[in-house]
């Protein structure tokens, strides 16, 4: 549905998006993740045809966004960040204007507008001037606009920004229902949102792709952690741990008469994790360190996100990104 | 041209809900009313009138008061068109709708042309008033309005262009006012420059000379061609400017 190839965009010499490539297949709900300023909005604006790329190409349902602009735009329902609207128009008037722009046939307009008002849950505000609406309702009007004419692809830029927790839950539920008929690309920096509503994610940082794949795959890129409660001398524990393979880094703290050690492991799957745990415990026991507690934790998406976007420059080069 | 009609409708609607449009129209009509009053009072004191120097001819061709307000009203009508959409961000949903840039530009432009024409409409009452108390040459009235429309259409196209080029409404209004006044001043050169090409050019682009001709019923196609140029060229630049925003 979306093919992005070697996309770059510079603003006055500053590179906002750099050599970005990824694909979104039909029917997927994809989270577009990245810290603030990572280039998310810029990328989405290019996908929606608002900005031109400095280099690279974008195809929407096979149509080039530059060369076959109108065909490509007809496939997209785009909701820009903060959902800018005309304050002097009433909600229904605005949607009627948008429906006409999007080529909804005159006879179908009423029904189509009612359907989108209902889906975005703004029916009760249909007769209110947009300028009088709260931020939450404006976002929903933007969403209703994106849904007009049932485009196969929805591109939503931060649809939950500025909403209260109840509204966020509603939007999330809405995205889940939309997933049945539309391909959805939704940007956010709230990770729980992605875990709740998306099957896949594209993660960018500083304009570069750092990860793409299913949520589980991305979560699996985080390193597991081993927490140990031990009895023995700090120096002995340190020495033992530093002599072992499979440990990326380790910290040891004294807690009363016990020690607490945390080791970040290099293991990439559950078998390797178990094996490494076994090896570490055995080595500690052989060194005559009392092992009182062993706990392994796998990384949450949040931690993975933090690692991925922090040392983005290294991981970008080793990424298994789609062509 | 996809998008033209819905944008035209929305733009007309948007003008009539902004107070500024009503202020501009009211001010314009007050000035024209005063203008007409002074002319009628002047002619009321005269005993015999020559055929081509009656109040209608004077209204359209002999005083500055007819188009001086245009130099200010046109920029006010056009300044919002693009500058406001860019400030508020609404340009983003607009340009990501499946429509052509030319449709956006023409829809907006034709909307202000309609409003401009609507602004002149009440002045037809002056003509009706005159016709009740004397002879009115309706050919002269028609050519007078044609000239007013043709000159205004050019000024509005210039304003549309500056609204797309400027970052704010104020900057758009100021630059279009300067451009329009500049164009008008070149025309005034007709009375200043010595005989030669300078004066010829000035005479050709002069709104004053055009109004003078048309107010006597002389419809010179060269003048209309010039007016059309002042419409087409700025609109063409506007389309290119809007397309160029993508590449910023």
PDB file of N, CA and C in Angstrom, chain A residues 153-239:
ATOM      1  N   UNK A 153      -6.388   3.912   2.376  1.00  0.00           N
ATOM      2  CA  UNK A 153      -5.265   4.164   3.283  1.00  0.00           C
ATOM      3  C   UNK A 153      -5.561   5.364   4.183  1.00  0.00           C
ATOM      4  N   UNK A 154      -5.359   5.189   5.483  1.00  0.00           N
ATOM      5  CA  UNK A 154      -5.495   6.314   6.414  1.00  0.00           C
ATOM      6  C   UNK A 154      -4.119   6.659   6.955  1.00  0.00           C
ATOM      7  N   UNK A 155      -3.767   7.952   6.875  1.00  0.00           N
ATOM      8  CA  UNK A 155      -2.512   8.409   7.458  1.00  0.00           C
ATOM      9  C   UNK A 155      -2.893   9.391   8.558  1.00  0.00           C
ATOM     10  N   UNK A 156      -2.656   9.019   9.801  1.00  0.00           N
ATOM     11  CA  UNK A 156      -3.082   9.834  10.929  1.00  0.00           C
ATOM     12  C   UNK A 156      -1.852  10.307  11.684  1.00  0.00           C
ATOM     13  N   UNK A 157      -1.690  11.637  11.755  1.00  0.00           N
ATOM     14  CA  UNK A 157      -0.519  12.185  12.435  1.00  0.00           C
ATOM     15  C   UNK A 157      -0.918  12.569  13.861  1.00  0.00           C
ATOM     16  N   UNK A 158      -0.438  11.808  14.815  1.00  0.00           N
ATOM     17  CA  UNK A 158      -0.692  12.047  16.234  1.00  0.00           C
ATOM     18  C   UNK A 158      -2.179  12.267  16.531  1.00  0.00           C
ATOM     19  N   UNK A 159      -3.035  11.302  16.226  1.00  0.00           N
ATOM     20  CA  UNK A 159      -4.465  11.522  16.426  1.00  0.00           C
ATOM     21  C   UNK A 159      -4.859  11.653  17.893  1.00  0.00           C
ATOM     22  N   UNK A 160      -3.998  11.213  18.804  1.00  0.00           N
ATOM     23  CA  UNK A 160      -4.382  11.275  20.220  1.00  0.00           C
ATOM     24  C   UNK A 160      -3.674  12.397  20.968  1.00  0.00           C
ATOM     25  N   UNK A 161      -2.878  13.220  20.258  1.00  0.00           N
ATOM     26  CA  UNK A 161      -2.166  14.304  20.933  1.00  0.00           C
ATOM     27  C   UNK A 161      -3.179  15.263  21.547  1.00  0.00           C
ATOM     28  N   UNK A 162      -2.971  15.603  22.804  1.00  0.00           N
ATOM     29  CA  UNK A 162      -3.821  16.593  23.448  1.00  0.00           C
ATOM     30  C   UNK A 162      -5.172  16.084  23.898  1.00  0.00           C
ATOM     31  N   UNK A 163      -5.393  14.780  23.825  1.00  0.00           N
ATOM     32  CA  UNK A 163      -6.676  14.245  24.276  1.00  0.00           C
ATOM     33  C   UNK A 163      -6.564  13.741  25.715  1.00  0.00           C
ATOM     34  N   UNK A 164      -7.718  13.645  26.401  1.00  0.00           N
ATOM     35  CA  UNK A 164      -7.673  13.093  27.754  1.00  0.00           C
ATOM     36  C   UNK A 164      -7.717  11.563  27.664  1.00  0.00           C
ATOM     37  N   UNK A 165      -7.426  10.881  28.763  1.00  0.00           N
ATOM     38  CA  UNK A 165      -7.304   9.410  28.699  1.00  0.00           C
ATOM     39  C   UNK A 165      -8.537   8.718  28.132  1.00  0.00           C
ATOM     40  N   UNK A 166      -9.732   9.208  28.456  1.00  0.00           N
ATOM     41  CA  UNK A 166     -10.933   8.574  27.915  1.00  0.00           C
ATOM     42  C   UNK A 166     -11.003   8.719  26.400  1.00  0.00           C
ATOM     43  N   UNK A 167     -10.686   9.907  25.940  1.00  0.00           N
ATOM     44  CA  UNK A 167     -10.716  10.152  24.490  1.00  0.00           C
ATOM     45  C   UNK A 167      -9.665   9.307  23.786  1.00  0.00           C
ATOM     46  N   UNK A 168      -8.506   9.170  24.433  1.00  0.00           N
ATOM     47  CA  UNK A 168      -7.449   8.356  23.826  1.00  0.00           C
ATOM     48  C   UNK A 168      -7.941   6.930  23.647  1.00  0.00           C
ATOM     49  N   UNK A 169      -8.632   6.410  24.675  1.00  0.00           N
ATOM     50  CA  UNK A 169      -9.134   5.046  24.602  1.00  0.00           C
ATOM     51  C   UNK A 169     -10.152   4.935  23.453  1.00  0.00           C
ATOM     52  N   UNK A 170     -10.980   5.970  23.297  1.00  0.00           N
ATOM     53  CA  UNK A 170     -11.977   5.930  22.219  1.00  0.00           C
ATOM     54  C   UNK A 170     -11.315   5.919  20.840  1.00  0.00           C
ATOM     55  N   UNK A 171     -10.308   6.789  20.688  1.00  0.00           N
ATOM     56  CA  UNK A 171      -9.621   6.848  19.394  1.00  0.00           C
ATOM     57  C   UNK A 171      -8.957   5.514  19.084  1.00  0.00           C
ATOM     58  N   UNK A 172      -8.362   4.919  20.117  1.00  0.00           N
ATOM     59  CA  UNK A 172      -7.710   3.638  19.953  1.00  0.00           C
ATOM     60  C   UNK A 172      -8.715   2.579  19.491  1.00  0.00           C
ATOM     61  N   UNK A 173      -9.873   2.585  20.146  1.00  0.00           N
ATOM     62  CA  UNK A 173     -10.911   1.615  19.772  1.00  0.00           C
ATOM     63  C   UNK A 173     -11.359   1.866  18.333  1.00  0.00           C
ATOM     64  N   UNK A 174     -11.450   3.152  17.975  1.00  0.00           N
ATOM     65  CA  UNK A 174     -11.858   3.489  16.618  1.00  0.00           C
ATOM     66  C   UNK A 174     -10.848   2.963  15.604  1.00  0.00           C
ATOM     67  N   UNK A 175      -9.558   3.167  15.899  1.00  0.00           N
ATOM     68  CA  UNK A 175      -8.526   2.680  14.977  1.00  0.00           C
ATOM     69  C   UNK A 175      -8.644   1.169  14.813  1.00  0.00           C
ATOM     70  N   UNK A 176      -8.948   0.476  15.928  1.00  0.00           N
ATOM     71  CA  UNK A 176      -9.113  -0.969  15.851  1.00  0.00           C
ATOM     72  C   UNK A 176     -10.260  -1.340  14.909  1.00  0.00           C
ATOM     73  N   UNK A 177     -11.377  -0.588  14.963  1.00  0.00           N
ATOM     74  CA  UNK A 177     -12.487  -0.899  14.045  1.00  0.00           C
ATOM     75  C   UNK A 177     -12.130  -0.544  12.607  1.00  0.00           C
ATOM     76  N   UNK A 178     -11.389   0.550  12.436  1.00  0.00           N
ATOM     77  CA  UNK A 178     -11.033   0.968  11.077  1.00  0.00           C
ATOM     78  C   UNK A 178     -10.127  -0.050  10.405  1.00  0.00           C
ATOM     79  N   UNK A 179      -9.348  -0.750  11.222  1.00  0.00           N
ATOM     80  CA  UNK A 179      -8.371  -1.693  10.687  1.00  0.00           C
ATOM     81  C   UNK A 179      -9.036  -2.767   9.845  1.00  0.00           C
ATOM     82  N   UNK A 180     -10.343  -2.985  10.072  1.00  0.00           N
ATOM     83  CA  UNK A 180     -11.022  -4.020   9.295  1.00  0.00           C
ATOM     84  C   UNK A 180     -11.109  -3.659   7.810  1.00  0.00           C
ATOM     85  N   UNK A 181     -11.241  -2.352   7.521  1.00  0.00           N
ATOM     86  CA  UNK A 181     -11.442  -1.964   6.128  1.00  0.00           C
ATOM     87  C   UNK A 181     -10.296  -1.149   5.536  1.00  0.00           C
ATOM     88  N   UNK A 182      -9.466  -0.588   6.391  1.00  0.00           N
ATOM     89  CA  UNK A 182      -8.444   0.330   5.886  1.00  0.00           C
ATOM     90  C   UNK A 182      -7.049  -0.141   6.293  1.00  0.00           C
ATOM     91  N   UNK A 183      -6.083   0.272   5.492  1.00  0.00           N
ATOM     92  CA  UNK A 183      -4.698   0.196   5.929  1.00  0.00           C
ATOM     93  C   UNK A 183      -4.459   1.474   6.728  1.00  0.00           C
ATOM     94  N   UNK A 184      -3.809   1.366   7.870  1.00  0.00           N
ATOM     95  CA  UNK A 184      -3.647   2.551   8.715  1.00  0.00           C
ATOM     96  C   UNK A 184      -2.177   2.756   9.042  1.00  0.00           C
ATOM     97  N   UNK A 185      -1.712   3.992   8.842  1.00  0.00           N
ATOM     98  CA  UNK A 185      -0.378   4.376   9.309  1.00  0.00           C
ATOM     99  C   UNK A 185      -0.604   5.498  10.315  1.00  0.00           C
ATOM    100  N   UNK A 186      -0.257   5.240  11.574  1.00  0.00           N
ATOM    101  CA  UNK A 186      -0.570   6.207  12.616  1.00  0.00           C
ATOM    102  C   UNK A 186       0.701   6.561  13.374  1.00  0.00           C
ATOM    103  N   UNK A 187       0.984   7.872  13.449  1.00  0.00           N
ATOM    104  CA  UNK A 187       2.215   8.272  14.137  1.00  0.00           C
ATOM    105  C   UNK A 187       1.888   8.616  15.578  1.00  0.00           C
ATOM    106  N   UNK A 188       2.847   8.386  16.427  1.00  0.00           N
ATOM    107  CA  UNK A 188       2.651   8.684  17.841  1.00  0.00           C
ATOM    108  C   UNK A 188       3.993   8.615  18.539  1.00  0.00           C
ATOM    109  N   UNK A 189       4.059   9.224  19.725  1.00  0.00           N
ATOM    110  CA  UNK A 189       5.241   8.938  20.541  1.00  0.00           C
ATOM    111  C   UNK A 189       4.813   8.239  21.829  1.00  0.00           C
ATOM    112  N   UNK A 190       3.524   7.840  21.874  1.00  0.00           N
ATOM    113  CA  UNK A 190       3.037   7.114  23.049  1.00  0.00           C
ATOM    114  C   UNK A 190       3.063   5.626  22.717  1.00  0.00           C
ATOM    115  N   UNK A 191       3.928   4.893  23.423  1.00  0.00           N
ATOM    116  CA  UNK A 191       4.174   3.511  23.022  1.00  0.00           C
ATOM    117  C   UNK A 191       3.040   2.571  23.368  1.00  0.00           C
ATOM    118  N   UNK A 192       2.375   2.853  24.477  1.00  0.00           N
ATOM    119  CA  UNK A 192       1.303   1.941  24.870  1.00  0.00           C
ATOM    120  C   UNK A 192       0.234   1.934  23.774  1.00  0.00           C
ATOM    121  N   UNK A 193       0.110   3.058  23.093  1.00  0.00           N
ATOM    122  CA  UNK A 193      -0.846   3.169  22.012  1.00  0.00           C
ATOM    123  C   UNK A 193      -0.525   2.182  20.888  1.00  0.00           C
ATOM    124  N   UNK A 194       0.763   2.112  20.559  1.00  0.00           N
ATOM    125  CA  UNK A 194       1.189   1.214  19.499  1.00  0.00           C
ATOM    126  C   UNK A 194       0.981  -0.231  19.924  1.00  0.00           C
ATOM    127  N   UNK A 195       1.355  -0.537  21.166  1.00  0.00           N
ATOM    128  CA  UNK A 195       1.179  -1.907  21.642  1.00  0.00           C
ATOM    129  C   UNK A 195      -0.289  -2.291  21.633  1.00  0.00           C
ATOM    130  N   UNK A 196      -1.153  -1.294  21.903  1.00  0.00           N
ATOM    131  CA  UNK A 196      -2.577  -1.605  21.989  1.00  0.00           C
ATOM    132  C   UNK A 196      -3.231  -1.745  20.627  1.00  0.00           C
ATOM    133  N   UNK A 197      -2.823  -0.933  19.657  1.00  0.00           N
ATOM    134  CA  UNK A 197      -3.628  -0.935  18.437  1.00  0.00           C
ATOM    135  C   UNK A 197      -2.904  -1.319  17.153  1.00  0.00           C
ATOM    136  N   UNK A 198      -1.586  -1.487  17.208  1.00  0.00           N
ATOM    137  CA  UNK A 198      -0.893  -1.747  15.950  1.00  0.00           C
ATOM    138  C   UNK A 198      -0.313  -3.157  15.900  1.00  0.00           C
ATOM    139  N   UNK A 199      -0.253  -3.700  14.693  1.00  0.00           N
ATOM    140  CA  UNK A 199       0.373  -5.011  14.547  1.00  0.00           C
ATOM    141  C   UNK A 199       1.850  -4.850  14.227  1.00  0.00           C
ATOM    142  N   UNK A 200       2.172  -3.766  13.584  1.00  0.00           N
ATOM    143  CA  UNK A 200       3.564  -3.537  13.202  1.00  0.00           C
ATOM    144  C   UNK A 200       3.979  -2.120  13.553  1.00  0.00           C
ATOM    145  N   UNK A 201       5.292  -1.879  13.506  1.00  0.00           N
ATOM    146  CA  UNK A 201       5.770  -0.533  13.778  1.00  0.00           C
ATOM    147  C   UNK A 201       6.974  -0.204  12.917  1.00  0.00           C
ATOM    148  N   UNK A 202       7.080   1.080  12.611  1.00  0.00           N
ATOM    149  CA  UNK A 202       8.269   1.616  11.952  1.00  0.00           C
ATOM    150  C   UNK A 202       8.838   2.603  12.952  1.00  0.00           C
ATOM    151  N   UNK A 203      10.095   2.445  13.326  1.00  0.00           N
ATOM    152  CA  UNK A 203      10.685   3.337  14.324  1.00  0.00           C
ATOM    153  C   UNK A 203      11.752   4.184  13.646  1.00  0.00           C
ATOM    154  N   UNK A 204      11.647   5.516  13.801  1.00  0.00           N
ATOM    155  CA  UNK A 204      12.699   6.367  13.254  1.00  0.00           C
ATOM    156  C   UNK A 204      13.246   7.256  14.357  1.00  0.00           C
ATOM    157  N   UNK A 205      14.492   7.690  14.164  1.00  0.00           N
ATOM    158  CA  UNK A 205      15.107   8.631  15.086  1.00  0.00           C
ATOM    159  C   UNK A 205      16.049   9.489  14.275  1.00  0.00           C
ATOM    160  N   UNK A 206      16.042  10.788  14.526  1.00  0.00           N
ATOM    161  CA  UNK A 206      16.863  11.736  13.782  1.00  0.00           C
ATOM    162  C   UNK A 206      16.741  11.527  12.270  1.00  0.00           C
ATOM    163  N   UNK A 207      15.538  11.238  11.821  1.00  0.00           N
ATOM    164  CA  UNK A 207      15.300  11.127  10.392  1.00  0.00           C
ATOM    165  C   UNK A 207      15.750   9.826   9.777  1.00  0.00           C
ATOM    166  N   UNK A 208      16.275   8.920  10.581  1.00  0.00           N
ATOM    167  CA  UNK A 208      16.730   7.637  10.030  1.00  0.00           C
ATOM    168  C   UNK A 208      15.875   6.504  10.559  1.00  0.00           C
ATOM    169  N   UNK A 209      15.778   5.463   9.748  1.00  0.00           N
ATOM    170  CA  UNK A 209      15.045   4.281  10.166  1.00  0.00           C
ATOM    171  C   UNK A 209      15.895   3.514  11.176  1.00  0.00           C
ATOM    172  N   UNK A 210      15.304   3.159  12.328  1.00  0.00           N
ATOM    173  CA  UNK A 210      16.069   2.341  13.264  1.00  0.00           C
ATOM    174  C   UNK A 210      15.480   0.948  13.424  1.00  0.00           C
ATOM    175  N   UNK A 211      14.209   0.774  13.160  1.00  0.00           N
ATOM    176  CA  UNK A 211      13.649  -0.574  13.243  1.00  0.00           C
ATOM    177  C   UNK A 211      12.338  -0.614  12.488  1.00  0.00           C
ATOM    178  N   UNK A 212      12.037  -1.777  11.908  1.00  0.00           N
ATOM    179  CA  UNK A 212      10.745  -1.973  11.286  1.00  0.00           C
ATOM    180  C   UNK A 212      10.399  -3.448  11.438  1.00  0.00           C
ATOM    181  N   UNK A 213       9.148  -3.728  11.741  1.00  0.00           N
ATOM    182  CA  UNK A 213       8.761  -5.124  11.898  1.00  0.00           C
ATOM    183  C   UNK A 213       7.522  -5.228  12.763  1.00  0.00           C
ATOM    184  N   UNK A 214       7.170  -6.478  13.143  1.00  0.00           N
ATOM    185  CA  UNK A 214       6.019  -6.638  14.017  1.00  0.00           C
ATOM    186  C   UNK A 214       6.418  -6.161  15.411  1.00  0.00           C
ATOM    187  N   UNK A 215       5.414  -5.890  16.229  1.00  0.00           N
ATOM    188  CA  UNK A 215       5.699  -5.376  17.569  1.00  0.00           C
ATOM    189  C   UNK A 215       6.577  -6.385  18.325  1.00  0.00           C
ATOM    190  N   UNK A 216       6.274  -7.676  18.175  1.00  0.00           N
ATOM    191  CA  UNK A 216       7.065  -8.689  18.885  1.00  0.00           C
ATOM    192  C   UNK A 216       8.509  -8.706  18.407  1.00  0.00           C
ATOM    193  N   UNK A 217       8.692  -8.586  17.111  1.00  0.00           N
ATOM    194  CA  UNK A 217      10.057  -8.564  16.573  1.00  0.00           C
ATOM    195  C   UNK A 217      10.842  -7.388  17.151  1.00  0.00           C
ATOM    196  N   UNK A 218      10.174  -6.247  17.193  1.00  0.00           N
ATOM    197  CA  UNK A 218      10.883  -5.059  17.677  1.00  0.00           C
ATOM    198  C   UNK A 218      11.172  -5.192  19.164  1.00  0.00           C
ATOM    199  N   UNK A 219      10.196  -5.726  19.890  1.00  0.00           N
ATOM    200  CA  UNK A 219      10.403  -5.915  21.317  1.00  0.00           C
ATOM    201  C   UNK A 219      11.570  -6.881  21.531  1.00  0.00           C
ATOM    202  N   UNK A 220      11.677  -7.878  20.641  1.00  0.00           N
ATOM    203  CA  UNK A 220      12.737  -8.876  20.750  1.00  0.00           C
ATOM    204  C   UNK A 220      14.119  -8.309  20.524  1.00  0.00           C
ATOM    205  N   UNK A 221      14.157  -7.080  19.958  1.00  0.00           N
ATOM    206  CA  UNK A 221      15.471  -6.470  19.732  1.00  0.00           C
ATOM    207  C   UNK A 221      16.075  -5.936  21.007  1.00  0.00           C
ATOM    208  N   UNK A 222      15.256  -5.841  22.056  1.00  0.00           N
ATOM    209  CA  UNK A 222      15.792  -5.385  23.334  1.00  0.00           C
ATOM    210  C   UNK A 222      16.568  -6.518  23.989  1.00  0.00           C
ATOM    211  N   UNK A 223      17.474  -6.194  24.896  1.00  0.00           N
ATOM    212  CA  UNK A 223      18.278  -7.230  25.518  1.00  0.00           C
ATOM    213  C   UNK A 223      17.656  -7.633  26.851  1.00  0.00           C
ATOM    214  N   UNK A 224      17.637  -8.941  27.119  1.00  0.00           N
ATOM    215  CA  UNK A 224      17.093  -9.393  28.398  1.00  0.00           C
ATOM    216  C   UNK A 224      18.027  -9.029  29.547  1.00  0.00           C
ATOM    217  N   UNK A 225      17.433  -8.969  30.728  1.00  0.00           N
ATOM    218  CA  UNK A 225      18.190  -8.544  31.895  1.00  0.00           C
ATOM    219  C   UNK A 225      18.085  -9.604  32.977  1.00  0.00           C
ATOM    220  N   UNK A 226      19.193  -9.835  33.688  1.00  0.00           N
ATOM    221  CA  UNK A 226      19.216 -10.820  34.759  1.00  0.00           C
ATOM    222  C   UNK A 226      19.446 -10.076  36.068  1.00  0.00           C
ATOM    223  N   UNK A 227      18.544 -10.254  37.044  1.00  0.00           N
ATOM    224  CA  UNK A 227      18.729  -9.614  38.344  1.00  0.00           C
ATOM    225  C   UNK A 227      19.030 -10.715  39.373  1.00  0.00           C
ATOM    226  N   UNK A 228      20.095 -10.521  40.121  1.00  0.00           N
ATOM    227  CA  UNK A 228      20.531 -11.543  41.079  1.00  0.00           C
ATOM    228  C   UNK A 228      20.635 -10.925  42.466  1.00  0.00           C
ATOM    229  N   UNK A 229      20.176 -11.651  43.485  1.00  0.00           N
ATOM    230  CA  UNK A 229      20.454 -11.232  44.859  1.00  0.00           C
ATOM    231  C   UNK A 229      21.472 -12.228  45.405  1.00  0.00           C
ATOM    232  N   UNK A 230      22.611 -11.699  45.835  1.00  0.00           N
ATOM    233  CA  UNK A 230      23.757 -12.557  46.152  1.00  0.00           C
ATOM    234  C   UNK A 230      24.297 -12.260  47.537  1.00  0.00           C
ATOM    235  N   UNK A 231      25.053 -13.218  48.076  1.00  0.00           N
ATOM    236  CA  UNK A 231      25.765 -12.996  49.330  1.00  0.00           C
ATOM    237  C   UNK A 231      27.230 -13.306  49.070  1.00  0.00           C
ATOM    238  N   UNK A 232      28.112 -12.353  49.396  1.00  0.00           N
ATOM    239  CA  UNK A 232      29.539 -12.536  49.131  1.00  0.00           C
ATOM    240  C   UNK A 232      30.186 -11.159  49.072  1.00  0.00           C
ATOM    241  N   UNK A 233      31.457 -11.101  48.673  1.00  0.00           N
ATOM    242  CA  UNK A 233      32.105  -9.783  48.616  1.00  0.00           C
ATOM    243  C   UNK A 233      31.894  -9.179  47.216  1.00  0.00           C
ATOM    244  N   UNK A 234      31.784  -7.858  47.183  1.00  0.00           N
ATOM    245  CA  UNK A 234      31.518  -7.147  45.944  1.00  0.00           C
ATOM    246  C   UNK A 234      32.601  -7.431  44.902  1.00  0.00           C
ATOM    247  N   UNK A 235      33.865  -7.420  45.369  1.00  0.00           N
ATOM    248  CA  UNK A 235      34.996  -7.616  44.460  1.00  0.00           C
ATOM    249  C   UNK A 235      34.946  -8.991  43.812  1.00  0.00           C
ATOM    250  N   UNK A 236      34.590 -10.003  44.608  1.00  0.00           N
ATOM    251  CA  UNK A 236      34.548 -11.362  44.101  1.00  0.00           C
ATOM    252  C   UNK A 236      33.461 -11.485  43.026  1.00  0.00           C
ATOM    253  N   UNK A 237      32.277 -10.921  43.306  1.00  0.00           N
ATOM    254  CA  UNK A 237      31.168 -10.977  42.341  1.00  0.00           C
ATOM    255  C   UNK A 237      31.553 -10.289  41.042  1.00  0.00           C
ATOM    256  N   UNK A 238      32.106  -9.112  41.180  1.00  0.00           N
ATOM    257  CA  UNK A 238      32.526  -8.366  39.980  1.00  0.00           C
ATOM    258  C   UNK A 238      33.500  -9.186  39.137  1.00  0.00           C
ATOM    259  N   UNK A 239      34.496  -9.744  39.828  1.00  0.00           N
ATOM    260  CA  UNK A 239      35.517 -10.514  39.127  1.00  0.00           C
ATOM    261  C   UNK A 239      34.887 -11.712  38.411  1.00  0.00           C
TER     262      UNK A 239
END
